[in-house]
Coordinates of C-alpha atoms in Angstrom, one line a residue:
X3 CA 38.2 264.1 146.8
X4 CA 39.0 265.8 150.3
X5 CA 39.4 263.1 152.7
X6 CA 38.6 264.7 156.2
X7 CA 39.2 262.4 159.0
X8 CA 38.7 263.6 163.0
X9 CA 42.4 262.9 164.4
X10 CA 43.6 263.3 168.2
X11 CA 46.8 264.3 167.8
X12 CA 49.4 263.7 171.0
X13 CA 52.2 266.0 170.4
X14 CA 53.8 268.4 172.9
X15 CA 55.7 270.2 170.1
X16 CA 54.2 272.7 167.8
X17 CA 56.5 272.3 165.0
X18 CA 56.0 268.6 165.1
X19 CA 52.6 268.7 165.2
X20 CA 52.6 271.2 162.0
X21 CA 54.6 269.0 160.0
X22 CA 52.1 266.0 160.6
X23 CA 49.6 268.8 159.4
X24 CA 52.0 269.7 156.5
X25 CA 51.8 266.0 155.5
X26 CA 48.3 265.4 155.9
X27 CA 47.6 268.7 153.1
X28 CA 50.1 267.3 151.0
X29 CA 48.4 264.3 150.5
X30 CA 44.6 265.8 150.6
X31 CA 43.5 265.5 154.1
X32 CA 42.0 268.1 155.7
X33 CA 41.5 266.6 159.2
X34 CA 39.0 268.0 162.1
X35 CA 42.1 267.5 164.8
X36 CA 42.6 268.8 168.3
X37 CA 46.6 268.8 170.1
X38 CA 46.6 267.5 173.8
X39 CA 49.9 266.9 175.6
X40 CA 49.2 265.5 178.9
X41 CA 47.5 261.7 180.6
X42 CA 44.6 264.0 181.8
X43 CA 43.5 266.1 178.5
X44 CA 44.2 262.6 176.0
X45 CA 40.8 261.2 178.4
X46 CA 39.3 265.1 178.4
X47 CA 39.6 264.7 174.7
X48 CA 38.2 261.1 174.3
X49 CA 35.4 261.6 176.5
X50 CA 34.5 264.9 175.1
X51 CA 34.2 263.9 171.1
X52 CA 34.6 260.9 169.0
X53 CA 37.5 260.2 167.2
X54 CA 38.6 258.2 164.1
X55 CA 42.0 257.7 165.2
X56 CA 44.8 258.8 167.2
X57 CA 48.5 259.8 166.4
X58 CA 51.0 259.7 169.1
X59 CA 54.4 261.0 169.7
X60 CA 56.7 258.2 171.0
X61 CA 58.2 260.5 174.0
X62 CA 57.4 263.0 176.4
X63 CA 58.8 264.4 179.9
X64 CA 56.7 262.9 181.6
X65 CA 55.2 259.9 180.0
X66 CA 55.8 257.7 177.2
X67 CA 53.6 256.7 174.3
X68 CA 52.5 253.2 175.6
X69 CA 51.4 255.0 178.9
X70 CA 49.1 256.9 176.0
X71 CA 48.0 254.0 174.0
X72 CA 47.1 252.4 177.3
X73 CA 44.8 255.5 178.1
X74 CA 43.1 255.4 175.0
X75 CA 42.6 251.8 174.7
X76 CA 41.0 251.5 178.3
X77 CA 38.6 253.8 177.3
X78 CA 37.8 253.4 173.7
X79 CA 39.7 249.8 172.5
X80 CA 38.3 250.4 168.9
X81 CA 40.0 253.6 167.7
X82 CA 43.2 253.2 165.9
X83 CA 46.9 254.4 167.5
X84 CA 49.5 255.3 165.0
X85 CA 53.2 256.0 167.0
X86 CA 55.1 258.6 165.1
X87 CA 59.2 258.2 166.7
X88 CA 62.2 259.9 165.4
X89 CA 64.3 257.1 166.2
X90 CA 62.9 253.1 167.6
X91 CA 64.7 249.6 168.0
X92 CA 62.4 246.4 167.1
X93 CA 62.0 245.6 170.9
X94 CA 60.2 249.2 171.3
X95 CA 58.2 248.2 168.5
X96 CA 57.3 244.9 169.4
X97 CA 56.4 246.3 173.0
X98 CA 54.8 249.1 171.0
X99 CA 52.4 247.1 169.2
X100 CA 51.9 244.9 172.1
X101 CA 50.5 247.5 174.2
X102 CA 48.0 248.3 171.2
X103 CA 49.1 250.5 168.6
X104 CA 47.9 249.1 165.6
X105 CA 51.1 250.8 163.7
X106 CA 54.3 252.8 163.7
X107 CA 55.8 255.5 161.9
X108 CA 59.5 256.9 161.6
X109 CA 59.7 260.6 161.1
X110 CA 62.7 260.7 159.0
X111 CA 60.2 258.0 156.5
X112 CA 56.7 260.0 156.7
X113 CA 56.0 259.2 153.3
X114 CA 55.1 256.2 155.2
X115 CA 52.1 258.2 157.5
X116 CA 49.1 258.7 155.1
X117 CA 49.1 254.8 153.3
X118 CA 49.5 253.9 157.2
X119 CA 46.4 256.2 157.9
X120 CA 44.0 255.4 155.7
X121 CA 44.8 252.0 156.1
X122 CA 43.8 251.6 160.0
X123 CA 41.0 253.8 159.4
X124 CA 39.5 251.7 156.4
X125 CA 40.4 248.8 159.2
X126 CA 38.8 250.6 161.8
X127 CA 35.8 250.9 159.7
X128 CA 35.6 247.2 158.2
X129 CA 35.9 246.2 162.3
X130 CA 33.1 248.5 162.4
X131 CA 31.0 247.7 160.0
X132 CA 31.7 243.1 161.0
X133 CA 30.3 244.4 164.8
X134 CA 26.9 245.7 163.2
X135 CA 26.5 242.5 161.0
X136 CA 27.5 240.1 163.8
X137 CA 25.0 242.0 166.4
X138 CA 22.2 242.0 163.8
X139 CA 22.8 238.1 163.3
X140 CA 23.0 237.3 167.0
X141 CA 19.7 239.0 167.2
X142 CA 18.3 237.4 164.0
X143 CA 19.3 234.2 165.6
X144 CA 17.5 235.2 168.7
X145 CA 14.5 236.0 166.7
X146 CA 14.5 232.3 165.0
X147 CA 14.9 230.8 168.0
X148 CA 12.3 232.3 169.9
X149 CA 9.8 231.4 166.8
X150 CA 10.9 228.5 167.0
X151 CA 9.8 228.3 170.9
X152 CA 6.4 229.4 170.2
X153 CA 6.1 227.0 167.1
X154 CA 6.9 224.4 170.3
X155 CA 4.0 226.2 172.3
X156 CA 1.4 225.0 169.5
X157 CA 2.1 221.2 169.9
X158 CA 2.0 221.9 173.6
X159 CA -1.3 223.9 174.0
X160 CA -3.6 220.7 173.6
X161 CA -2.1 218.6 176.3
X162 CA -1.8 221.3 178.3
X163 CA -4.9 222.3 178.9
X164 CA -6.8 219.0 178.9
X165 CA -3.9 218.3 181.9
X166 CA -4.5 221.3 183.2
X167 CA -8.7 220.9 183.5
X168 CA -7.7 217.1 184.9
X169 CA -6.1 219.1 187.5
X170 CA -8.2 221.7 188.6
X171 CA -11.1 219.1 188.4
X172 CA -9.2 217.6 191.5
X173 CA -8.5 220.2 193.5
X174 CA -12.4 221.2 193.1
X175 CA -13.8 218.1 193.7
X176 CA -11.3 217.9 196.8
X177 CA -11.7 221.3 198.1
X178 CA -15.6 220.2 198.4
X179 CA -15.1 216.8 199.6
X180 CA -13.1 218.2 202.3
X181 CA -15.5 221.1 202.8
X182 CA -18.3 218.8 203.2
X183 CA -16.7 216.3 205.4
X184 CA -15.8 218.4 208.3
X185 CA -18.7 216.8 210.5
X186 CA -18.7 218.3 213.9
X187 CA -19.8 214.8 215.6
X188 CA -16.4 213.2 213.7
X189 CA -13.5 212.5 216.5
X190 CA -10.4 214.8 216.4
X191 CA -8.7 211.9 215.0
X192 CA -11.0 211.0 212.5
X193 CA -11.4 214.7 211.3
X194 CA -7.7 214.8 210.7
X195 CA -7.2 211.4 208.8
X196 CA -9.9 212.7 206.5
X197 CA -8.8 216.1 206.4
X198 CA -5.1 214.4 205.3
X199 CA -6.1 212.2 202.9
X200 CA -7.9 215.2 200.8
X201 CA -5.1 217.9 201.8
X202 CA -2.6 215.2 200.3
X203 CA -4.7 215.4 196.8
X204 CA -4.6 219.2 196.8
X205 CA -1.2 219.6 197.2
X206 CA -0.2 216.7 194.4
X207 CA -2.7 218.4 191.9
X208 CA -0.9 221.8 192.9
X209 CA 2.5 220.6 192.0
X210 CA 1.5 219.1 189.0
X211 CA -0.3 222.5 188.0
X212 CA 2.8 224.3 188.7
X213 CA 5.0 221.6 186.7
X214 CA 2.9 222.5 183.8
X215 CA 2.9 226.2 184.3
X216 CA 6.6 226.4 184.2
X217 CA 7.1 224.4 181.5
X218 CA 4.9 226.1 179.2
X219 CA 7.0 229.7 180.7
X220 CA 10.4 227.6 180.0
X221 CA 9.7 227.7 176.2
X222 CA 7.6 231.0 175.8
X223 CA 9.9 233.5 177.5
X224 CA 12.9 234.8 176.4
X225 CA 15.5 233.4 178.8
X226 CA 19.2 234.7 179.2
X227 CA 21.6 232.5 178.7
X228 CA 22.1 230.5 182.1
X229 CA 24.6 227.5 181.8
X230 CA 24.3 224.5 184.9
X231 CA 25.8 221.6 185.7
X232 CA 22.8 218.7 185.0
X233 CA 22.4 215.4 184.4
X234 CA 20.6 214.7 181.5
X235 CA 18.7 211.7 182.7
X236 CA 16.9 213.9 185.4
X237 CA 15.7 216.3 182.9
X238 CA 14.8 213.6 180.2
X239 CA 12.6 212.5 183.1
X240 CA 11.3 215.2 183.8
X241 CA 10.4 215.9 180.7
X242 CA 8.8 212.9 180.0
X243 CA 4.6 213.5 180.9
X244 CA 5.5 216.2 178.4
X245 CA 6.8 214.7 175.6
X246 CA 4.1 211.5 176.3
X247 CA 1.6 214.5 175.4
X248 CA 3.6 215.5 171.9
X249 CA 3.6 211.8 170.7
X250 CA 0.6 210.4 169.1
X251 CA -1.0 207.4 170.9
X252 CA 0.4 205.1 167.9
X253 CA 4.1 205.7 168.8
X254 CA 5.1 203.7 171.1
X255 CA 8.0 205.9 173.4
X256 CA 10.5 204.5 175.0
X257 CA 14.0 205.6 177.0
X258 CA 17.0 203.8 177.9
X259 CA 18.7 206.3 180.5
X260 CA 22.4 205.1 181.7
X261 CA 22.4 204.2 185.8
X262 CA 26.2 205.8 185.8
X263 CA 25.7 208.7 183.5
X264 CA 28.0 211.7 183.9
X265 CA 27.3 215.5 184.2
X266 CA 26.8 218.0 181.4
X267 CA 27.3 221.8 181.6
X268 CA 24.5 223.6 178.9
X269 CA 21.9 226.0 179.4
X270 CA 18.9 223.5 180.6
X271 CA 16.2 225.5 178.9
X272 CA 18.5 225.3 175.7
X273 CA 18.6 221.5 176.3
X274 CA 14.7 221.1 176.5
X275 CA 14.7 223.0 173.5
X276 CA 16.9 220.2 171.4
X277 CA 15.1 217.1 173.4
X278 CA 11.5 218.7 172.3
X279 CA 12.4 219.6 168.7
X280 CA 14.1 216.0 168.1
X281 CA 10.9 214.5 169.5
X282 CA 8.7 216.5 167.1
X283 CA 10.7 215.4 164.1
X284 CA 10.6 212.1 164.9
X285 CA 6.6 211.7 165.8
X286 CA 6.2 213.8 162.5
X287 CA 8.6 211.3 160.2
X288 CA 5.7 208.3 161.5
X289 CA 2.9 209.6 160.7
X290 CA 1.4 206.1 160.5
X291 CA 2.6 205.1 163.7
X292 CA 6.1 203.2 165.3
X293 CA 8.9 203.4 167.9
X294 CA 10.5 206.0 169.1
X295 CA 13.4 205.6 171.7
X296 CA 15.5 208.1 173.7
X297 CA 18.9 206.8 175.1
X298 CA 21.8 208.4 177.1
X299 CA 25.1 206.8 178.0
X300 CA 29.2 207.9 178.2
X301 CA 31.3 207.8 175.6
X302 CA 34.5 208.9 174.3
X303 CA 35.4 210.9 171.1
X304 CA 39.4 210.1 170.0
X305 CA 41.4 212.4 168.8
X306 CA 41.2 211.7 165.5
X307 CA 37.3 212.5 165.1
X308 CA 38.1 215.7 167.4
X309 CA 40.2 216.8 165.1
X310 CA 37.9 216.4 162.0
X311 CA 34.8 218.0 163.5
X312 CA 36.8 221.0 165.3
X313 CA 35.9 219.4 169.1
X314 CA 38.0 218.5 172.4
X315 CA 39.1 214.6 172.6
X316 CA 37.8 212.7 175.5
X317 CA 35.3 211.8 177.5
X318 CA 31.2 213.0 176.4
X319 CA 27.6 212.1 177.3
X320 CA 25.9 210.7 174.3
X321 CA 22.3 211.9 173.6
X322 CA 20.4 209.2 170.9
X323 CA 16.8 209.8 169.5
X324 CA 15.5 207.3 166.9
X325 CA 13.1 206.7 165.2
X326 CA 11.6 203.9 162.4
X327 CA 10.1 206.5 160.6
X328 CA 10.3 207.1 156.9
X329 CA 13.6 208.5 156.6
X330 CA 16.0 210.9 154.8
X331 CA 17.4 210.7 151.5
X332 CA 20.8 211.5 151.4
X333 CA 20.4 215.1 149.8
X334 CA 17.7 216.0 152.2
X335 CA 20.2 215.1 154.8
X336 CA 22.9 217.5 152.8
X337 CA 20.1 220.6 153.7
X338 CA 19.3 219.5 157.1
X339 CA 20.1 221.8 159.4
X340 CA 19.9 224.7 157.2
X341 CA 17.5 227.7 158.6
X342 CA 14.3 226.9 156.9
X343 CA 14.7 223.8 155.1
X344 CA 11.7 221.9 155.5
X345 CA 10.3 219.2 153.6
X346 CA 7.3 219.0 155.4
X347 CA 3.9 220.6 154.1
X348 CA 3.1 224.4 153.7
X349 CA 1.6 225.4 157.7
X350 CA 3.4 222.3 159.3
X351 CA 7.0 223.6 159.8
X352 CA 9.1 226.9 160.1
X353 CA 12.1 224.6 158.8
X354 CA 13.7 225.9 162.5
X355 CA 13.8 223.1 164.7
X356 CA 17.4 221.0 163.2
X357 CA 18.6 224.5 163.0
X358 CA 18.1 225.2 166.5
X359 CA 19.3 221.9 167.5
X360 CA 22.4 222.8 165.2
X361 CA 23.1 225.8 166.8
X362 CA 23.3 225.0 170.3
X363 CA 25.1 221.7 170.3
X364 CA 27.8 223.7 168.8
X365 CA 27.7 226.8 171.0
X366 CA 28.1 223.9 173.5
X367 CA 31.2 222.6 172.0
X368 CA 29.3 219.3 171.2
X369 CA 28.7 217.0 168.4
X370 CA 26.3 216.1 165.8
X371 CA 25.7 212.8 164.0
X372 CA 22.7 212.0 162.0
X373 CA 21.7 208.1 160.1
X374 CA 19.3 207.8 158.2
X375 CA 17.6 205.4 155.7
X376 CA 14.4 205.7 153.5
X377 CA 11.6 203.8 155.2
X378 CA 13.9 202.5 157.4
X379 CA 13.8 205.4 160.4
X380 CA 16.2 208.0 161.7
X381 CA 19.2 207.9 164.4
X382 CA 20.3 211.7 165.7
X383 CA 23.3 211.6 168.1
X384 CA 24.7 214.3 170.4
X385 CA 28.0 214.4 172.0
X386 CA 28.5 217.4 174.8
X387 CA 31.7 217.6 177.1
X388 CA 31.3 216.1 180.1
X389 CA 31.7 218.1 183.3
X390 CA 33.6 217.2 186.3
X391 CA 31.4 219.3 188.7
X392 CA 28.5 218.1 191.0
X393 CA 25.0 219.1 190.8
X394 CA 24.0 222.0 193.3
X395 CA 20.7 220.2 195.1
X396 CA 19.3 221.1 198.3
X397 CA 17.1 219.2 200.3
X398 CA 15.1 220.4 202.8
X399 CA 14.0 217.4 205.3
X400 CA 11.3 217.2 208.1
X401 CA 14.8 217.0 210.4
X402 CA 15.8 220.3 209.8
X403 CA 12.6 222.2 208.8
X404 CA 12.6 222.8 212.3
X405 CA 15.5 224.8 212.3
X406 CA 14.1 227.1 209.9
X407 CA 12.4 229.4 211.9
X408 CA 13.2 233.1 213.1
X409 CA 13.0 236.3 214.8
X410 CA 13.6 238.9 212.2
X411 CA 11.2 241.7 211.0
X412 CA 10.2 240.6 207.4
X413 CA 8.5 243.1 205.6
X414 CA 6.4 241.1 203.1
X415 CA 4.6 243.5 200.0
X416 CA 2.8 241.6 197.5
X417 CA -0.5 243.2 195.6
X418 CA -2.6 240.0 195.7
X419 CA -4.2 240.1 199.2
X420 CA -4.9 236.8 199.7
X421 CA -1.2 234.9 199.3
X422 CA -0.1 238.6 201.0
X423 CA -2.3 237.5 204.2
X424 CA -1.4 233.6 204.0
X425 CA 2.4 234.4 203.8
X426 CA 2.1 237.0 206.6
X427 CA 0.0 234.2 208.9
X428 CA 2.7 231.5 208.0
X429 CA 5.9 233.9 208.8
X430 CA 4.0 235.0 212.1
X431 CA 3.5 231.1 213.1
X432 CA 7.5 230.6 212.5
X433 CA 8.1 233.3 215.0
X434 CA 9.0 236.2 212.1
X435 CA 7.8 239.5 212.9
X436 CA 5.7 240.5 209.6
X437 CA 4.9 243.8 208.0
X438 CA 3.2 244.0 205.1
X439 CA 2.6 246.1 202.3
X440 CA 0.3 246.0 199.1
X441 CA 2.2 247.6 196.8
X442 CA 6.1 248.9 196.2
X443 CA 5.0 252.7 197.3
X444 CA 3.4 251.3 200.3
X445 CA 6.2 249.7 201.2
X446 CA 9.1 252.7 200.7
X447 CA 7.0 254.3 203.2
X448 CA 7.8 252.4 205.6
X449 CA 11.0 251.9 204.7
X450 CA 11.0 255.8 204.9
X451 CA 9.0 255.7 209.0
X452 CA 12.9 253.9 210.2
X453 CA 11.0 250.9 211.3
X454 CA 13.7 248.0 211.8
X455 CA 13.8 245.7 208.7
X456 CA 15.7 242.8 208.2
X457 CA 14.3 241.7 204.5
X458 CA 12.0 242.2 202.3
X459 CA 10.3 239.5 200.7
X460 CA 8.4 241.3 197.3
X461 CA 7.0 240.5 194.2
X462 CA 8.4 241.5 190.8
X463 CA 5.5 243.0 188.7
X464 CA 3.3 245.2 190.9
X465 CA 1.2 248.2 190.2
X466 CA 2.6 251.8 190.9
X467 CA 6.5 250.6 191.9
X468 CA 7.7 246.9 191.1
X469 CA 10.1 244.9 193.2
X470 CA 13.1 246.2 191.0
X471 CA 12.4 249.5 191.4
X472 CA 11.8 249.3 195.0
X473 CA 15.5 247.9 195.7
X474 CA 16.7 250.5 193.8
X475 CA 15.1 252.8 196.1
X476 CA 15.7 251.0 199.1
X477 CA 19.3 251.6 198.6
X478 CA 19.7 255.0 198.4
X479 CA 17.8 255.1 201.8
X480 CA 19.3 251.9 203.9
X481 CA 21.8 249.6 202.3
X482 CA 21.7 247.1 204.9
X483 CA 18.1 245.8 204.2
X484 CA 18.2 242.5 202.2
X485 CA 15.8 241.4 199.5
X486 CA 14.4 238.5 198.5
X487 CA 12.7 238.5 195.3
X488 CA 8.9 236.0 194.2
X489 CA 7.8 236.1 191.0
X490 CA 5.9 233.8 188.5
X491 CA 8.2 234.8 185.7
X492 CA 11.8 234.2 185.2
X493 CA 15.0 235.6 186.7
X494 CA 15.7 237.4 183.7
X495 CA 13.0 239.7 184.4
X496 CA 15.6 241.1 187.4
X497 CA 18.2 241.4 185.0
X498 CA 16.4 243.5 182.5
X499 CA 15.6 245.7 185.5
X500 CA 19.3 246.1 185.9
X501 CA 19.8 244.8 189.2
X502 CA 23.1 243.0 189.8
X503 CA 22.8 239.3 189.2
X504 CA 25.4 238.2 192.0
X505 CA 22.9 240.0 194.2
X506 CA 19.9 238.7 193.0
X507 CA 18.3 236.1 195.9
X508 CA 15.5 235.0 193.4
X509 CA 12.1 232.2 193.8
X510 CA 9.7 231.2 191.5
X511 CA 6.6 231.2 192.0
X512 CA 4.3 228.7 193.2
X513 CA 6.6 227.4 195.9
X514 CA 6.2 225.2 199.2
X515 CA 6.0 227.1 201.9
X516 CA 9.3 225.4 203.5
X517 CA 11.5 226.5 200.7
X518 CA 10.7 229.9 201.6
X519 CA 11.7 229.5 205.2
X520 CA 14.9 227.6 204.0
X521 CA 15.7 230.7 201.7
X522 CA 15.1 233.1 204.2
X523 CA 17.3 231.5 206.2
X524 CA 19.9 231.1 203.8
X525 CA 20.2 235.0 203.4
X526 CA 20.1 236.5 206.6
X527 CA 22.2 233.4 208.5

């Protein structure tokens, strides 16, 4: 069988390049090939059509063949380099191969050139072929997760929205307590004492709405992977109104957080992820009712487990859920983190959620333990590297709220006319001059009219032009003009938009209206 491979062949001689030819028919081959001889025609050539591998002289006037390798491996790293060489010492090969040839070939030896050939190209093609398989699994794993996420969304959806009524029942009632109450007879003083009071009410039920809101979004969207330094007390806490709402009332829930715990790097949505899906195997192992306990504290893994379980030595924050549930046997525990193992009843489980937890304690370079007795309850623990680093916090105080103000045109475009006109009212009271605009075209228009513009504060998802598409736009017309993006989704919405992410100045919807001045400030100071 004709084997017809497409070789770039870089050879300034004609009578070398036909006896690689002469070879090649010997043998079978009956390449598609094209001759270049110079730096700039090896990238024409590259560029131009794709190639299954490349054969390269060893020497030319003006450049050598690593000069060549190095041309084709910045541009294309995956196509094979075969060095043909009339005469080379074993420190030109070494440097040879270092610089990426993936083999070498006398010419006084050829009978060497066609087992080389086919074998880098069946290489070539194996490489190939493991690229395809690992993408489709890193999106099959994506695909579990997420599934996993929504299974999560389920056991959410009940206490969510009885928490969620709770809290729009408050800000009613408040809104027409306060509406009602403003007596014209009442004292200034007394009006605002009463005004306070209810004001106060409305602005706790808000933040709790929002709590809820974005935890709900935290596991529902698709996230990219963003890791932080955290401490994992401060998000077992804040998790913990949530995870009340998981657990039946006969489980009696507990934590035990260390006072002098140390820092973590992870991915904190990937961390909720384990927290949630430990707590949900637990509740579901006591179906009649018990204790379940969360604990963190430092510890230290020796070399000698290190070495076993493939992990660094040294100092790790500990992560224990139990449970006095009914237990594993020890085969069940042999399956347990295997995708969709389950050995709870058909509709209760996608067999996900250890799998998950699997999968991203060890993308973390952590740890896994489990115990576990029949009747007697379970015991996870997870070890991740500690991290030296300090959390990034910012506080924003009555002291230097003050502080916060400006003089800069803001141009603020935002499609939901109410929050447009508050934002515009609040800017203008902190001494900002404020344009507005309704929606992204609006607001390339006046871009477009050379009106001065500091920053532009927009939303994400509008009709007609979104705020991606309006930086984008922005750009080509005034590069100077800063942005700063407001959106109830996530940053990764940005991303997909193909912004740049070290340019991104990103916040989430709902906010306090003094974080937006101390962004703003942040940007253009």
């Amino acid at each position: 069988m004709t084997f017809q491979p497409k070789l770039l062949l870089i050879e300034d001689s004609l009578d070398e390049s036909g006896l690689v030819l002469q070879h090649l028919k010997q043998a079978d081959v009956v390449p598609h090939f094209r001759r270049v001889e110079s730096l700039i025609n090896i990238e024409t050539a590259l560029q131009e059509e794709e190639w299954d591998a490349v054969i390269c002289d060893f020497n030319f006037p003006k450049f050598s063949a690593l000069d060549a390798i190095s041309v084709v491996k910045k541009l294309f790293p995956h196509i094979p380099c075969i060095v043909l060489s009339g005469s080379i010492g074993e420190e030109l090969v070494a440097e040879t191969l270092k610089a990426g040839a993936d083999d070498y070939v006398l010419k006084d030896n050829m009978i060497r050139f066609i087992p080389i050939l086919k074998k880098v190209l069946k290489e070539a093609q194996l490489n190939k072929e493991r690229k395809l398989v690992d993408s489709a699994l890193k999106t099959t794993e994506e695909n579990l997760r997420q599934a996993q996420k929504l299974e999560s969304i389920g056991q959410l959806a009940g206490g969510i929205a009885h928490d969620f009524n709770n809290v729009l029942a408050t800000i009613l009632i408040q809104s027409e307590v306060l509406k009602e109450g403003l007596d014209p007879t009442l004292s200034s003083k007394e009006l605002v004492e009463y005004a306070n009071k209810a004001v106060e009410q409305i602005i706790k039920s808000a933040g709790r709405a929002t709590n809820l809101t974005r935890q709900l979004l935290a596991f529902s969207r698709k996230q990219v992977l963003q890791t932080k330094v955290i401490n994992l007390n401060l998000l077992i806490a804040d998790m913990q109104n949530m995870l009340r709402r998981i657990v039946e009332e006969n489980i009696e829930f507990t934590t035990v957080l260390a006072s002098d715990l140390k820092n973590i790097q992870i991915d904190p949505g990937h961390l909720e992820q384990i927290v949630m899906n430990l707590v949900v195997n637990s509740r579901d192992a006591m179906a009649s009712g018990g204790k379940l306990e969360i604990t963190t504290q430092n510890s230290f893994i020796d070399e000698t487990i290190a070495k076993s379980c493939n992990v660094i030595p040294g100092p790790h924050v500990l992560l224990t859920v139990s449970d006095d549930g009914m237990g594993m046997s020890s085969e069940v525990q042999k399956h347990l983190f295997e995708p969709f193992f389950t050995t709870k009843p058909i509709g209760k489980g996608t067999g996900l959620g250890l799998c998950t937890v699997y999968g991203i304690v060890k993308q973390n370079r952590g740890l896994i333990f489990v115990e576990s007795t029949v009747n007697k309850g379970t015991i996870f623990k997870l070890y991740f590297p500690i991290c030296e680093d300090g959390i990034e916090t910012i506080k924003i105080t009555e002291k230097n709220v003050a502080t916060l103000k400006g003089t800069e045109t803001i141009l603020v475009v935002e499609d939901e006319e109410d929050l447009r006109d508050l934002i515009c009212k609040m800017l203008g009271s902190n001494g900002y001059n404020v344009l507005s605009a309704a929606t992204g075209i609006d607001a390339l228009e006046k871009i477009k009219s050379g009106v001065n513009i500091d920053l532009i504060l927009t939303d994400v998802i509008m009709p007609q032009m979104g705020g991606p598409e309006l930086a984008k736009q922005t750009e080509k017309l005034r590069k100077n003009i800063k942005f700063l993006f407001q959106t109830g989704y996530s940053k990764a919405t940005l991303l997909e938009n193909g912004l740049d992410d070290s340019q991104i100045h990103f916040l989430a919807k709902p906010y306090p209206f003094k974080t937006l001045l101390h962004k703003l400030r942040t940007i253009l100071d």
